[in-house]
Amino acid sequence: MDQVEFSGGLMHIKDHSSGHLSQETVKKLIQKSQEAKQQAYCPYSNFRVGAALLTLDNCVITGCNVENACYNLGACAERNAISKAVSEGYRSFKAIAIASDLKEKFISPCGGCRQFIREFGLNCEVYLSKPDGSYLKMTVDELLPVSFGPEELSMKKVFDIPEY
Ligand code: THU
C-alpha cells in the first residue's frame, strides 16, 4: 500500500513502483488534484480545475486555476502547480493529474499547459481525470507531438546571430 505523508509542510506519496506508477499512487494523485480543484478561483468562467504533480522524489505539489478581472491574466491549474514546484526547487516530475467538474469528459490540458509540461521533459505521465476518479493516461508526446523543447535551442543552426 502506498501512503500519503506530510513532512516539512509537503505532501509525500510513498510510491513503491519502479517505472510506472501503481494504481494506488495514481488514485491518490487524482484525489490531490480534486482537492486542489476546490481552491480554484474562477468567478468568471465558473470552471474549476485542479492539478497535482508528483515529483521524482515523491512529493506532491498542487495548483488550481486563478482567474483575474483582467481576463487574460488568468492562470491555469497545471501551470500554477508547475510554477509552484519549480520555485520550490523541483524540476523532475513523474506524473501530473488534472481534475475538473466535467462529468462526461476527461479534462484535457490546454495547449499552453501541454507546452509547459513538456518543458520539463517527455517522461511525465499525464492523467486526465473525471470527478468519479476514472482517468485516461497519456504521454506528453501524445498530447504534444513533434514538440518544441529546450533541446532545440542548442541545436546546430545555419546561422548564428552575433552576440549582443
Ligand atoms: N483551465 C485550466 O486551469 N487548465 C486547462 O488546461 C484548461 C483550462 C482553466 C483556465 C480558466 O480559468 C478556466 O479553466 C476556463 O478556461
Short mmCIF file of C-alpha atoms and ligand atoms in Angstrom, two decimals:
data_model
loop_
_atom_site.label_atom_id
_atom_site.label_comp_id
_atom_site.label_asym_id
_atom_site.label_seq_id
_atom_site.Cartn_x
_atom_site.Cartn_y
_atom_site.Cartn_z
CA MET A 1 0.00 0.00 0.00
CA ASP A 2 1.25 3.44 -0.88
CA GLN A 3 0.97 6.12 1.76
CA VAL A 4 0.46 9.85 1.68
CA GLU A 5 2.61 11.56 4.28
CA PHE A 6 3.15 15.12 5.37
CA SER A 7 6.59 16.29 6.35
CA GLY A 8 8.02 19.77 6.40
CA GLY A 9 4.70 21.10 5.10
CA LEU A 10 4.96 18.94 2.00
CA MET A 11 2.86 16.01 0.99
CA HIS A 12 4.64 12.81 0.04
CA ILE A 13 3.28 9.73 -1.64
CA LYS A 14 5.29 6.63 -0.87
CA ASP A 15 5.37 5.26 -4.36
CA HIS A 16 6.91 1.80 -4.35
CA SER A 17 6.56 1.20 -8.04
CA SER A 18 9.57 1.12 -10.29
CA GLY A 19 8.94 2.68 -13.67
CA HIS A 20 5.20 3.10 -13.96
CA LEU A 21 3.06 4.35 -11.09
CA SER A 22 0.96 1.93 -9.10
CA GLN A 23 -2.82 2.28 -9.35
CA GLU A 24 -2.85 3.28 -5.70
CA THR A 25 -0.47 6.18 -6.35
CA VAL A 26 -2.48 7.33 -9.36
CA LYS A 27 -5.66 7.24 -7.29
CA LYS A 28 -4.05 9.35 -4.58
CA LEU A 29 -2.61 11.83 -7.05
CA ILE A 30 -6.02 12.27 -8.66
CA GLN A 31 -7.54 12.74 -5.21
CA LYS A 32 -4.99 15.51 -4.54
CA SER A 33 -5.87 17.20 -7.85
CA GLN A 34 -9.55 17.07 -6.86
CA GLU A 35 -8.74 18.68 -3.51
CA ALA A 36 -6.74 21.39 -5.29
CA LYS A 37 -9.72 22.00 -7.58
CA GLN A 38 -11.70 23.08 -4.54
CA GLN A 39 -9.37 26.07 -4.17
CA ALA A 40 -9.98 27.26 -7.74
CA TYR A 41 -10.57 30.98 -8.07
CA CYS A 42 -12.73 31.12 -11.17
CA PRO A 43 -15.50 33.70 -10.74
CA TYR A 44 -15.51 34.47 -14.49
CA SER A 45 -15.61 31.02 -16.05
CA ASN A 46 -17.02 29.06 -13.14
CA PHE A 47 -14.81 26.27 -14.43
CA ARG A 48 -12.76 24.72 -11.66
CA VAL A 49 -9.53 22.92 -12.45
CA GLY A 50 -7.03 21.29 -10.10
CA ALA A 51 -3.67 19.73 -10.77
CA ALA A 52 -1.31 17.58 -8.70
CA LEU A 53 2.28 16.94 -9.66
CA LEU A 54 4.30 14.02 -8.37
CA THR A 55 7.98 14.90 -8.23
CA LEU A 56 10.80 12.41 -8.81
CA ASP A 57 11.25 12.15 -5.04
CA ASN A 58 7.54 11.53 -4.46
CA CYS A 59 6.47 14.98 -3.27
CA VAL A 60 3.04 16.16 -4.31
CA ILE A 61 2.65 19.77 -5.39
CA THR A 62 -0.76 21.06 -6.32
CA GLY A 63 -2.24 24.00 -8.19
CA CYS A 64 -5.61 25.41 -9.18
CA ASN A 65 -6.70 27.90 -11.80
CA VAL A 66 -6.61 31.52 -10.66
CA GLU A 67 -8.56 33.97 -12.78
CA ASN A 68 -8.45 37.76 -12.86
CA ALA A 69 -10.81 40.66 -13.62
CA CYS A 70 -8.32 41.42 -16.37
CA TYR A 71 -9.33 38.17 -18.07
CA ASN A 72 -6.12 37.46 -19.97
CA LEU A 73 -4.11 37.32 -16.76
CA GLY A 74 -5.83 34.17 -15.56
CA ALA A 75 -3.55 31.20 -14.96
CA CYS A 76 -4.28 27.51 -15.43
CA ALA A 77 -4.08 24.91 -12.67
CA GLU A 78 -1.31 22.89 -14.34
CA ARG A 79 0.86 25.93 -14.89
CA ASN A 80 0.37 27.11 -11.34
CA ALA A 81 1.32 23.68 -9.99
CA ILE A 82 4.45 23.57 -12.17
CA SER A 83 5.46 27.11 -11.23
CA LYS A 84 4.98 26.32 -7.55
CA ALA A 85 7.08 23.17 -7.91
CA VAL A 86 9.90 24.88 -9.80
CA SER A 87 10.00 27.71 -7.31
CA GLU A 88 10.37 25.11 -4.54
CA GLY A 89 13.31 23.53 -6.35
CA TYR A 90 11.61 20.65 -8.19
CA ARG A 91 12.22 20.17 -11.90
CA SER A 92 11.73 16.46 -12.46
CA PHE A 93 8.26 15.04 -12.46
CA LYS A 94 6.90 11.50 -12.59
CA ALA A 95 3.32 12.49 -13.24
CA ILE A 96 0.66 15.15 -13.24
CA ALA A 97 -3.03 14.54 -12.55
CA ILE A 98 -5.67 17.00 -13.69
CA ALA A 99 -9.22 17.32 -12.37
CA SER A 100 -12.28 19.33 -13.34
CA ASP A 101 -16.04 19.14 -12.81
CA LEU A 102 -16.77 17.82 -16.29
CA LYS A 103 -18.98 14.80 -15.79
CA GLU A 104 -18.53 13.09 -19.11
CA LYS A 105 -15.14 14.15 -20.36
CA PHE A 106 -11.61 13.61 -19.12
CA ILE A 107 -10.25 17.11 -18.57
CA SER A 108 -7.79 17.90 -21.29
CA PRO A 109 -4.90 20.29 -20.65
CA CYS A 110 -4.88 23.39 -22.85
CA GLY A 111 -2.16 23.84 -25.45
CA GLY A 112 -0.18 26.24 -23.31
CA CYS A 113 -0.16 23.83 -20.38
CA ARG A 114 0.93 20.98 -22.63
CA GLN A 115 3.93 23.07 -23.64
CA PHE A 116 4.56 23.95 -20.00
CA ILE A 117 4.58 20.28 -19.00
CA ARG A 118 6.80 19.43 -21.96
CA GLU A 119 9.42 21.97 -20.86
CA PHE A 120 10.38 19.61 -18.04
CA GLY A 121 10.73 16.51 -20.18
CA LEU A 122 8.83 13.95 -22.17
CA ASN A 123 8.70 11.35 -19.40
CA CYS A 124 5.99 12.86 -17.20
CA GLU A 125 2.83 10.71 -17.23
CA VAL A 126 -0.31 12.80 -17.63
CA TYR A 127 -3.56 11.62 -16.00
CA LEU A 128 -6.69 13.30 -17.33
CA SER A 129 -9.48 12.57 -14.87
CA LYS A 130 -13.22 12.77 -14.34
CA PRO A 131 -14.86 13.64 -11.00
CA ASP A 132 -15.65 9.96 -10.37
CA GLY A 133 -11.92 9.26 -10.29
CA SER A 134 -11.73 7.48 -13.63
CA TYR A 135 -8.81 8.54 -15.76
CA LEU A 136 -7.07 8.48 -19.09
CA LYS A 137 -3.30 8.15 -19.01
CA MET A 138 -1.40 9.94 -21.76
CA THR A 139 2.20 10.69 -22.57
CA VAL A 140 3.49 14.19 -23.17
CA ASP A 141 4.34 13.14 -26.73
CA GLU A 142 0.77 12.03 -27.36
CA LEU A 143 -0.55 15.34 -26.07
CA LEU A 144 2.01 17.44 -27.90
CA PRO A 145 3.52 15.56 -30.83
CA VAL A 146 6.55 16.91 -32.69
CA SER A 147 7.05 19.34 -29.85
CA PHE A 148 9.48 22.17 -29.44
CA GLY A 149 11.58 21.98 -26.28
CA PRO A 150 14.68 23.38 -24.61
CA GLU A 151 16.93 20.99 -26.59
CA GLU A 152 16.07 22.76 -29.84
CA LEU A 153 17.66 25.97 -28.65
CA SER A 154 21.12 24.45 -28.62
CA MET A 155 20.87 22.52 -31.90
CA LYS A 156 23.02 23.24 -34.91
CA LYS A 157 21.90 26.29 -36.86
CA VAL A 158 22.74 27.52 -40.36
CA PHE A 159 23.48 30.89 -38.92
CA ASP A 160 24.48 32.15 -35.52
CA ILE A 161 23.47 35.69 -34.82
CA PRO A 162 26.30 37.75 -33.38
CA GLU A 163 26.14 38.13 -29.61
CA TYR A 164 24.55 41.33 -28.43
N1 THU B 1 -8.07 25.83 -17.35
C1 THU B 1 -7.09 25.22 -16.64
O1 THU B 1 -6.82 25.56 -15.47
N2 THU B 1 -6.38 24.24 -17.24
C2 THU B 1 -6.61 23.80 -18.51
O2 THU B 1 -5.81 23.01 -19.02
C3 THU B 1 -7.78 24.24 -19.22
C4 THU B 1 -8.40 25.49 -18.71
C5 THU B 1 -8.81 26.92 -16.71
C6 THU B 1 -8.47 28.26 -17.25
C7 THU B 1 -9.71 29.05 -16.90
O3 THU B 1 -9.57 29.54 -15.57
C8 THU B 1 -10.82 28.01 -16.92
O4 THU B 1 -10.18 26.76 -16.89
C9 THU B 1 -11.71 28.11 -18.14
O5 THU B 1 -10.95 28.10 -19.29
#
